[in-house]
Coordinates of C-alpha atoms and ligand atoms in Angstrom, one line a residue:
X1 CA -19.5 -22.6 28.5
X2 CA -19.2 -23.8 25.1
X3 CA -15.5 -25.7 23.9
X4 CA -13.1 -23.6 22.3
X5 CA -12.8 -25.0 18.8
X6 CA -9.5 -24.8 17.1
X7 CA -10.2 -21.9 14.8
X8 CA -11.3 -19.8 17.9
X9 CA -7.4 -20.8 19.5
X10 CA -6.2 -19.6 16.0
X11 CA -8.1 -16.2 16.1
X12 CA -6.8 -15.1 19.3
X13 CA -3.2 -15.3 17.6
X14 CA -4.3 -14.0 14.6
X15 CA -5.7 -10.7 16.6
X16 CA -2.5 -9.3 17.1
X17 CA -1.2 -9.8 14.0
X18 CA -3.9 -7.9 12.0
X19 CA -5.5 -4.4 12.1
X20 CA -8.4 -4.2 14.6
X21 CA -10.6 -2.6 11.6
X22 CA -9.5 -5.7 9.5
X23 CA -10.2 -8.1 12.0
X24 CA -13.6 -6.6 13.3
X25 CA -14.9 -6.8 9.0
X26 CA -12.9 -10.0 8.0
X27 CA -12.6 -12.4 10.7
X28 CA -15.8 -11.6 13.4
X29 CA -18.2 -13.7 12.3
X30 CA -16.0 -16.6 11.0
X31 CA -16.7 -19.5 12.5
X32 CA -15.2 -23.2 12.5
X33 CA -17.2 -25.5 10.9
X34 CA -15.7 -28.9 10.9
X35 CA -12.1 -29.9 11.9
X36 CA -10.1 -33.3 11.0
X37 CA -6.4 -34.0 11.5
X38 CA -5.7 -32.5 7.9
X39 CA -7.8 -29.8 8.3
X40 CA -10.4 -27.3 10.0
X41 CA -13.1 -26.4 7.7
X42 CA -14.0 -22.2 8.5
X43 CA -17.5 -20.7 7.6
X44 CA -16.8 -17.2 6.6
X45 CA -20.2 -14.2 5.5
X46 CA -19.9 -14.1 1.6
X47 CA -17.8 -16.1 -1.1
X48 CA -16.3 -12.6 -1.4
X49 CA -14.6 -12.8 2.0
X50 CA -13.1 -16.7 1.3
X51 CA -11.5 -14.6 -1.9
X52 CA -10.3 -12.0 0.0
X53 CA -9.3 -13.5 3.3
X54 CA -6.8 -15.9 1.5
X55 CA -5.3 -13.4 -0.8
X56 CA -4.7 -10.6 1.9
X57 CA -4.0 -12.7 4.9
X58 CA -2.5 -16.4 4.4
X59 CA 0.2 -15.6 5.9
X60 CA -1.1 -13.9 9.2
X61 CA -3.1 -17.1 9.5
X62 CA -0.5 -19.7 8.5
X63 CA 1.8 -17.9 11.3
X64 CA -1.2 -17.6 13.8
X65 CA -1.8 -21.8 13.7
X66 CA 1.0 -22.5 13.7
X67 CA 1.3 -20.4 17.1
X68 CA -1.6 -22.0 18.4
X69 CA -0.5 -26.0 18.0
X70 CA -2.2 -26.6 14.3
X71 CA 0.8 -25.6 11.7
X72 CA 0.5 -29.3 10.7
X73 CA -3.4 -28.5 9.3
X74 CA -4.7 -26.7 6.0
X75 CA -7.4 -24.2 6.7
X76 CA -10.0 -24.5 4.3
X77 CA -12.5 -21.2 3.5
X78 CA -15.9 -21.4 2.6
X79 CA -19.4 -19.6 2.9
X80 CA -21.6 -22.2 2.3
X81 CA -20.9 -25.7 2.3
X82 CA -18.2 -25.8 -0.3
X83 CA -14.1 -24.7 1.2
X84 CA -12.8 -23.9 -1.8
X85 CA -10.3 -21.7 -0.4
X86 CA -7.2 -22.9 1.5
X87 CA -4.4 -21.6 3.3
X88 CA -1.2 -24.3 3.7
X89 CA 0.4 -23.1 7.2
X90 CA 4.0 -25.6 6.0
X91 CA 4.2 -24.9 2.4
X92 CA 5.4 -27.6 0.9
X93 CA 9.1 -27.0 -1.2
X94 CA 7.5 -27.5 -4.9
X95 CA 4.9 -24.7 -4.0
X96 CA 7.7 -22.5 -2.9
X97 CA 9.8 -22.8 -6.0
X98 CA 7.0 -22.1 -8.2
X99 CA 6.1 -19.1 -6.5
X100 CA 9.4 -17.6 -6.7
X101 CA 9.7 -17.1 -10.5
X102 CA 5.8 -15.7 -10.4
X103 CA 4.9 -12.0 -11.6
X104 CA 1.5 -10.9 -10.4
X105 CA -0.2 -10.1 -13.5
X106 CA -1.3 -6.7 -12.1
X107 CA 1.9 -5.2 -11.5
X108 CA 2.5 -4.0 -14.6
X109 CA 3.2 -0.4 -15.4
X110 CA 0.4 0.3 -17.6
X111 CA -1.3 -0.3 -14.1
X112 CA 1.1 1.8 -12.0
X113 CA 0.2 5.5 -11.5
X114 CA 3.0 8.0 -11.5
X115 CA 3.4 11.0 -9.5
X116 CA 6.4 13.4 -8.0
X117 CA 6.2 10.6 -5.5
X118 CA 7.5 7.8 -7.4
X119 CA 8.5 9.8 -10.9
X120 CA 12.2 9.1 -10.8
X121 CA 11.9 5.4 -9.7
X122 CA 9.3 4.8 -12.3
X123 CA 11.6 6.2 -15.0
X124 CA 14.7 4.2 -13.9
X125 CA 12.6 1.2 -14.1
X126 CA 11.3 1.5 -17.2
X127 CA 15.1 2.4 -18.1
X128 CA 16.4 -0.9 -16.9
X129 CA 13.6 -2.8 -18.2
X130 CA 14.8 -1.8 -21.7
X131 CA 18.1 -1.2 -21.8
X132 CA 20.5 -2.4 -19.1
X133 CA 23.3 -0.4 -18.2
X134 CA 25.9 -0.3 -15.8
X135 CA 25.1 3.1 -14.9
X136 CA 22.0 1.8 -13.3
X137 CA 23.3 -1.9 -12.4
X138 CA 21.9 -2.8 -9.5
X139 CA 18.5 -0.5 -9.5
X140 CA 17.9 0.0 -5.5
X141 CA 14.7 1.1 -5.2
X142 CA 13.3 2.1 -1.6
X143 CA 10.4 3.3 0.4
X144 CA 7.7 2.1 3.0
X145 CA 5.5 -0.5 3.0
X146 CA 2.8 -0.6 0.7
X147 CA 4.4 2.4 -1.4
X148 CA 4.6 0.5 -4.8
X149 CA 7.9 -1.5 -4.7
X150 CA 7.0 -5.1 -5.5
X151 CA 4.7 -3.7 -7.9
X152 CA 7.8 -1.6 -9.6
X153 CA 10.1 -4.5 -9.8
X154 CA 7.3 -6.9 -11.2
X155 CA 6.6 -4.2 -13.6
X156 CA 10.0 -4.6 -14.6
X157 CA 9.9 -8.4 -15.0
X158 CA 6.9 -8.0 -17.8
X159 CA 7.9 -5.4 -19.7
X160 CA 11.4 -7.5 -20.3
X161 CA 9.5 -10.9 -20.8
X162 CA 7.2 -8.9 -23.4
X163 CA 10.1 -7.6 -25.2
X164 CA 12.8 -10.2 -25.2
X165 CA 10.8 -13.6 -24.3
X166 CA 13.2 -15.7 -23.8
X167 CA 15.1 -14.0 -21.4
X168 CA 15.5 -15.6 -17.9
X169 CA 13.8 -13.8 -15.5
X170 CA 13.8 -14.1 -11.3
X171 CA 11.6 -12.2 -9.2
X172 CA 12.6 -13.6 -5.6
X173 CA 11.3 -11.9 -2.5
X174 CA 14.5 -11.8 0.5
X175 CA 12.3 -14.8 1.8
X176 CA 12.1 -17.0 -0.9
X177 CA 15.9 -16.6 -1.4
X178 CA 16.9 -17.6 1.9
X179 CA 14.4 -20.7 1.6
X180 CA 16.5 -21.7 -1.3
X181 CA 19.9 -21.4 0.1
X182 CA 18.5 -22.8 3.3
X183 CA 17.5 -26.3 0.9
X184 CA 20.2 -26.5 -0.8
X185 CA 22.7 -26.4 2.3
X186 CA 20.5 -29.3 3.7
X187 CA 19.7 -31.2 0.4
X188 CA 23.3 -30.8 -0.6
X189 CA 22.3 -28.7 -3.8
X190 CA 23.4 -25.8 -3.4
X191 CA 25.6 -26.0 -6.8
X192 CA 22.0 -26.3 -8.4
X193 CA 20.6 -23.2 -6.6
X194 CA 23.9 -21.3 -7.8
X195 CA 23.4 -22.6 -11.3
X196 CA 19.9 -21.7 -11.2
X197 CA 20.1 -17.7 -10.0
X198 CA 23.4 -17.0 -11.9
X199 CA 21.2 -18.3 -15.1
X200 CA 19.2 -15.2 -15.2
X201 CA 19.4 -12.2 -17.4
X202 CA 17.6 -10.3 -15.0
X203 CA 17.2 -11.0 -11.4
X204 CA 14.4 -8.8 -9.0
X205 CA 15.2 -9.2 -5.6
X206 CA 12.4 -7.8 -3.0
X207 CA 13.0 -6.7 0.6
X208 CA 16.9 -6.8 0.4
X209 CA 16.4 -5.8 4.6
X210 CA 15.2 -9.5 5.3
X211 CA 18.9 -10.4 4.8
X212 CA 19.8 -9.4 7.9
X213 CA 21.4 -12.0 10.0
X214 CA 21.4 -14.5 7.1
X215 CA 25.2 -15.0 6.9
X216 CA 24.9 -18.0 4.3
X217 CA 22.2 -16.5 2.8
X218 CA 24.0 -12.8 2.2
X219 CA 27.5 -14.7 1.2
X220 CA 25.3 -16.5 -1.7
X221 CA 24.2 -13.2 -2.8
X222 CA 27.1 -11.3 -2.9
X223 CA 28.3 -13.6 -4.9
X224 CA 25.5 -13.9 -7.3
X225 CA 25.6 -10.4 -7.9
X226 CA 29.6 -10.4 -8.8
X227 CA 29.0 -13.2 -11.2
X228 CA 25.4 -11.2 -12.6
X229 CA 27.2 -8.1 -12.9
X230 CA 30.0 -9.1 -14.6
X231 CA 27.8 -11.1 -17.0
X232 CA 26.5 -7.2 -17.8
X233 CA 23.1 -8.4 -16.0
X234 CA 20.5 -6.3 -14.6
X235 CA 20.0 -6.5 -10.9
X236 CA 17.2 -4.9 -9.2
X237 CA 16.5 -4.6 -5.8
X238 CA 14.3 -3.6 -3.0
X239 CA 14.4 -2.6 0.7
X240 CA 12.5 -0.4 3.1
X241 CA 15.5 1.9 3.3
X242 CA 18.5 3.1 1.6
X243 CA 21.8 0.4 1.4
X244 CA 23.8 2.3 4.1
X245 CA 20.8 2.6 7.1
X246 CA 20.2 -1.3 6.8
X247 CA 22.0 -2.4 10.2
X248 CA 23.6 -5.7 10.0
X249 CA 24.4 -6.2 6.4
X250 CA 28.0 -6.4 5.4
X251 CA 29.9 -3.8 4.3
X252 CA 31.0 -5.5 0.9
X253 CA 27.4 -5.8 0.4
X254 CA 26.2 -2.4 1.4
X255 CA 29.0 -0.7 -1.5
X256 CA 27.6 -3.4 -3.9
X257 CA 24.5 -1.7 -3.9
X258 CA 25.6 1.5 -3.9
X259 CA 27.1 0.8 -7.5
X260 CA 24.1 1.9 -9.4
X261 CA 21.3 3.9 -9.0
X262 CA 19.6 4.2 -5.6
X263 CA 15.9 5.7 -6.1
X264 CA 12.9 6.1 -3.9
X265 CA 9.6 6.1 -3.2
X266 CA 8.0 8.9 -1.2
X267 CA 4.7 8.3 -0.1
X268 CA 2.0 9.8 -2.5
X269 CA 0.5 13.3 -2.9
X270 CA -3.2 13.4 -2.9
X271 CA -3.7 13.1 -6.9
X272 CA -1.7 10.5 -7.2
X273 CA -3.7 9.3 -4.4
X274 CA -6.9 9.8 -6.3
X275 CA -5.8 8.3 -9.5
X276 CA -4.8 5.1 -8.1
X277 CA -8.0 4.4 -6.7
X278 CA -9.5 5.6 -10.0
X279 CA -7.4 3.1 -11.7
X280 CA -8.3 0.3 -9.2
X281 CA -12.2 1.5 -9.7
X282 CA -11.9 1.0 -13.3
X283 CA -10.1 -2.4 -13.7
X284 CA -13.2 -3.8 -11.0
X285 CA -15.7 -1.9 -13.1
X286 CA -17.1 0.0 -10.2
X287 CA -18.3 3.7 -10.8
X288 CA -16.3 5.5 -7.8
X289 CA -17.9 9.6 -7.8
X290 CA -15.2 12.1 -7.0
X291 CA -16.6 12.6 -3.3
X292 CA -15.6 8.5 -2.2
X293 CA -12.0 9.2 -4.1
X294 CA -11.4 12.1 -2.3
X295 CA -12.5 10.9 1.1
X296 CA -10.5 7.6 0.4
X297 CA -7.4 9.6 -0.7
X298 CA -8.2 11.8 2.3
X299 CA -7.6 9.9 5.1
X300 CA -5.8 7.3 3.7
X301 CA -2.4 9.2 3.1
X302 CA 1.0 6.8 4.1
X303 CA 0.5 3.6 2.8
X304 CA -1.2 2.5 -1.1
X305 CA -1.9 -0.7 -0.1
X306 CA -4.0 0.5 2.6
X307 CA -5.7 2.7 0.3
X308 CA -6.7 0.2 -2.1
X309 CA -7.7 -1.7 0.8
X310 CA -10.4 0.8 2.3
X311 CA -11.4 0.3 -1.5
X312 CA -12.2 -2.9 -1.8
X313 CA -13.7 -3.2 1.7
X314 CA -15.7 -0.5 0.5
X315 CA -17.0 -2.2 -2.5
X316 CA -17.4 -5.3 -0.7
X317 CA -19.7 -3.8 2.2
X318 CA -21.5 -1.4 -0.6
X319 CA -22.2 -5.1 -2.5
X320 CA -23.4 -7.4 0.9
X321 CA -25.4 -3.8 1.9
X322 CA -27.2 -3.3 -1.6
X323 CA -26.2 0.0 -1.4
X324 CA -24.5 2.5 -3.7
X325 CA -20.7 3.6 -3.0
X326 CA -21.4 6.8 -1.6
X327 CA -19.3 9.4 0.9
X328 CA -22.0 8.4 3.9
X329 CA -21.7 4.6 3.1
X330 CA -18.0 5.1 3.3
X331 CA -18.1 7.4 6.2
X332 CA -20.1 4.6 7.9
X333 CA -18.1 1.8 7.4
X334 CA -14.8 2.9 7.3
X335 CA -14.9 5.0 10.6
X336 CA -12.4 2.8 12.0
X337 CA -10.0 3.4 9.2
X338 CA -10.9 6.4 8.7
X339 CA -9.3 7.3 12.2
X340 CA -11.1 9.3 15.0
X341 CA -12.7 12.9 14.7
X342 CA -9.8 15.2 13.9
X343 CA -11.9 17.7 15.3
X344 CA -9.5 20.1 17.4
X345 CA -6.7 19.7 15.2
X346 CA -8.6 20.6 12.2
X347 CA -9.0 24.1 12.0
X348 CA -5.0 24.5 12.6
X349 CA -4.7 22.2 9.7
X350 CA -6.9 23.2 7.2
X351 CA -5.3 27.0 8.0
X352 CA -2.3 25.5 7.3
X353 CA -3.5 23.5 4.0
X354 CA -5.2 26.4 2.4
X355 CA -2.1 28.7 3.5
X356 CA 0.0 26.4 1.8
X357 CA -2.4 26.5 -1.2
X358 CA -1.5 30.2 -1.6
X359 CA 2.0 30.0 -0.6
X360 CA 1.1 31.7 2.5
X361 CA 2.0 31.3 6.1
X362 CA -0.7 30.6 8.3
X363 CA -0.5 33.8 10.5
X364 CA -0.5 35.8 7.1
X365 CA -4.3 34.6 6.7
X366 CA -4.8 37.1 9.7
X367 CA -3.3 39.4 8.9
X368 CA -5.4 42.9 9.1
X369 CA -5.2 44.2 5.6
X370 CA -7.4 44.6 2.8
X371 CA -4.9 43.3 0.5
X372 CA -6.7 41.0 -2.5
X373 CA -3.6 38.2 -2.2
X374 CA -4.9 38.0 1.7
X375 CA -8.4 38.9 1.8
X376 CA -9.4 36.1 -1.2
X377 CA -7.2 33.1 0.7
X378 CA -9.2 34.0 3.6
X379 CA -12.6 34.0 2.6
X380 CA -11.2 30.5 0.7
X381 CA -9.9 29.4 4.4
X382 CA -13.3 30.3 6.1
X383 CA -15.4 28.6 2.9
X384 CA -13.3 25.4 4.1
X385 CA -13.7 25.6 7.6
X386 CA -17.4 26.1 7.0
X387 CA -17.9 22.9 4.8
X388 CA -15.3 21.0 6.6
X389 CA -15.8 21.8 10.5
X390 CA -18.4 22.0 12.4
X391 CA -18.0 25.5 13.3
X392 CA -20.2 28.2 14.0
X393 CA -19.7 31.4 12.1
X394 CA -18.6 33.4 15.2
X395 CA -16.2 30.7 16.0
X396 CA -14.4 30.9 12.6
X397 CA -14.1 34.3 12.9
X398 CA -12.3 34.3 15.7
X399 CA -10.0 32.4 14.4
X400 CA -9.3 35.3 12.5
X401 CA -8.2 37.8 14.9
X402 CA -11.8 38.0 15.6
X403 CA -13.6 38.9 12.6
X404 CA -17.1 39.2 12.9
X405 CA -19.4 36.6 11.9
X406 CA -21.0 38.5 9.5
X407 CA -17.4 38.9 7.9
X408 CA -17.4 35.1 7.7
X409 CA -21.2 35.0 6.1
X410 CA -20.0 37.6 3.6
X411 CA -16.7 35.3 2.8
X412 CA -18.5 32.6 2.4
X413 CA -21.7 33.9 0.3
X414 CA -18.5 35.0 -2.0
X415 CA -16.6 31.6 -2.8
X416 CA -19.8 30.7 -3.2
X417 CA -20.6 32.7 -5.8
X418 CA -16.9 32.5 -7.6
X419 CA -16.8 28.4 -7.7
X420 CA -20.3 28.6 -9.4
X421 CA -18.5 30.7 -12.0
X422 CA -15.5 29.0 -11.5
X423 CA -14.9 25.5 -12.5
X424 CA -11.3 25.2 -11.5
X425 CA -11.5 27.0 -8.2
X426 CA -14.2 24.4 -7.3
X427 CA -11.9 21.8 -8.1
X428 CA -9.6 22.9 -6.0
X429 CA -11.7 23.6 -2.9
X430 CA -13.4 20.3 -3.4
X431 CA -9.8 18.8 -2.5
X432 CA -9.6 21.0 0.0
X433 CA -12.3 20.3 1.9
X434 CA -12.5 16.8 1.1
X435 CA -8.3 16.2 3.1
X436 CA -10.3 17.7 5.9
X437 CA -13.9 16.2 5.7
X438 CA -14.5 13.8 9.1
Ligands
ADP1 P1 5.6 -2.4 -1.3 O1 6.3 -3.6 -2.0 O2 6.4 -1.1 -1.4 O3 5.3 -2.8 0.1 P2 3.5 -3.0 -3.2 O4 4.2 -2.9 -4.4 O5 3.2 -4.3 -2.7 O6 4.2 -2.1 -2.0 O7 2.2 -2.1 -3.3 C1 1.0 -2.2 -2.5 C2 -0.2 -2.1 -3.3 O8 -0.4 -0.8 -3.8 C3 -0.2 -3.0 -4.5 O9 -1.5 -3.5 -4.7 C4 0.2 -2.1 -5.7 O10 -0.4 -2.5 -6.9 C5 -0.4 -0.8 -5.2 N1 0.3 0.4 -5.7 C6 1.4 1.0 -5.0 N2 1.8 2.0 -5.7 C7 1.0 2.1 -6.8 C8 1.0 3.0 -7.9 N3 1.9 4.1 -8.0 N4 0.0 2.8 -8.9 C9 -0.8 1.8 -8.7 N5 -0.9 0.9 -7.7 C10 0.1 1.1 -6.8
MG2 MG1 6.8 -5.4 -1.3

């Protein structure tokens, strides 16, 4: 039986900390190449992985070694004989400090797409970004993960370092702010790390839930705000939910937060869906047809960063395959994403979609009438289920109160017929059937 190398100890801790899709495209065919006492050299399939692997997942694998004995080793990435790629499990203290004060160019808000999802937390972001106020002092922005938050707060950050450069301006995830209290209790400098946050004009502050726990941690920041605030600077924060359903912060804190303007982030509708990966298309220069967005946005409904995920994968697979980005290549590669065949829940949902559509209820579809404002959302309902199902006609007219099959031929022979004449009404059964697609 062959040894197990050190990377191989490292992947089985890195399996549970990962998707299964993710792991099964990013990490299957790595393989350890060298190993030293600094570091363990890993071959990975294409430069393109060594990029991606240590921007999505460096901290997955920092945690993972350092679970399996090696925290004390870099992990360098390569796909040929060059690592140029490396992921530090102990970050050193300089590396940390320079990371807090660092806006990802990309979350800008010329980059973020708005929508009734995230409408009202985009506008009181731009709002604070140019003129402070008290009325919004702190901005508490919430939502899920991977709903736009860091991006929204970043996008904050530029717009005031565009406008008035010299402001100061810290971005500090919960993380990086504990870290800093942490060092200066144990360095002794914790007048310096006071000095340093109560020097800002404007201080972002992501994942305000991390706090939990962190007595010295939450103390410092209570205090930080008071001095901010009444200094007239603008606070921003961020957490996965409101102030009040964060258990285990204090009180003092919790109405602190509550001073200004909580705002949220719901998790997008299906054009905003679309127009983010449109967005993310365009800035990598890829031509994405309508058929991929809508598949993407499709299945990909709670979580952005998963979306733009299935994107890139995507675009990476399409690139090592030769192939173009089409709704088969993405079918086939992203079936584990993409989530099992829907199929018996399908028809109740697409009844339900295209109900909604015509601000219906679903048992009004079957309703026996010949009523235009029924009859036309039904033949629309059976056209879906026809292109989106595997259904035979029989079957989708019983689920009409048993309508013959000829009634669903003739229904569909007539959307047909309408969406060639009709370029809006294709548009919007092209969305419908694409949410519903396998
Ligand atoms: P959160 O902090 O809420 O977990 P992020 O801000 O990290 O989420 O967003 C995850 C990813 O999704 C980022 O790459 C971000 O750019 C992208 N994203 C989220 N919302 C939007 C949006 N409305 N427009 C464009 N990109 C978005
Ligand atoms: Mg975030």
């Amino acid at each position: 039986m062959e040894r197990q190398t050190a990377w191989d100890k490292i992947l089985e801790h890195l399996k549970s900390r990962v998707q299964s899709s993710d792991f099964d495209t990013w990490f299957r065919h790595s393989k350890q190449k060298s190993e030293t006492s600094e570091y363990i050299q890993v071959r990975v399939t294409s430069p393109l992985f060594v990029e991606y692997i240590s921007e999505n997942f460096a901290s997955q694998i920092a945690e993972a070694a350092a679970y399996a004995g090696y925290g004390d080793r870099e992990i360098r990435f390569g796909s040929d004989d060059t690592f140029p790629s490396a992921v530090t499990p102990h970050k050193s203290t300089p590396e940390t400090r320079r990371r807090t004060s660092a806006l990802n160019p990309d979350y800008t808000f010329e980059n973020f797409i708005t929508g009734e999802s995230n409408r009202l937390a985009h506008a009181a972001a731009l709002r604070v970004a140019d003129q402070p106020t008290r009325q919004y002092n702190p901005l508490f922005v919430c939502g899920g993960s991977g709903l736009g938050k860091t991006h929204l707060m970043q996008a904050v950050g530029h717009r005031r370092l565009s406008r008035h450069p010299g402001d100061t301006i810290i971005y500090m995830t919960s993380e990086n702010f504990v870290n800093e209290v942490a060092q200066g209790i144990r360095f002794n400098r914790m007048e310096a790390v006071r000095q340093k946050l109560r020097a800002a004009d404007l201080l972002l502050v992501d994942d305000v839930q991390f706090f939990v726990g962190k007595e010295a941690s939450l103390t410092e920041l209570f205090h930080t705000f008071n001095a901010l605030y009444d200094d007239g600077k603008q606070i921003v924060f961020s957490s996965d939910a409101p102030p009040r359903e964060i258990n285990g912060l204090t009180d003092r804190l919790k109405s602190r937060f509550e001073w200004g303007l909580i705002v949220d982030i719901q998790v997008p509708e299906f054009e905003t869906r679309v127009a983010i990966l449109r967005k993310k298309a365009e800035s990598h220069n890829i031509d994405l047809p309508d058929d991929v967005a809508f598949l993407l946005a499709a299945r990909c409904k709670r979580n952005v960063r998963e979306l733009e995920s299935s994107l890139t994968k995507l675009e990476l697979l399409a690139d090592l395959r030769g192939e173009d980005l089409t709704a088969d290549l993405a079918r086939d590669v992203l079936a584990d994403l993409l989530g099992r065949d829907e199929a018996s829940s399908a028809p109740t949902e697409i009844l339900k979609a295209v109900a909604s559509h015509f601000g219906l209820k679903p048992s009004e579809l079957k309703l026996r009438t010949k009523k235009e404002a029924i009859v036309f959302p039904r033949q629309v309902a059976m056209y879906v289920l026809k292109s989106a199902t595997s259904l035979s006609l029989p079957e989708i007219g019983r689920l009409f109160g048993d309508k013959h099959h000829t009634t669903a031929l003739h229904a569909i022979k007539k959307i047909t017929g309408r969406i060639e004449e009709d370029p809006e009404l294709n548009r919007q059964i092209t969305n419908l059937i694409a949410q519903f697609r396998p």
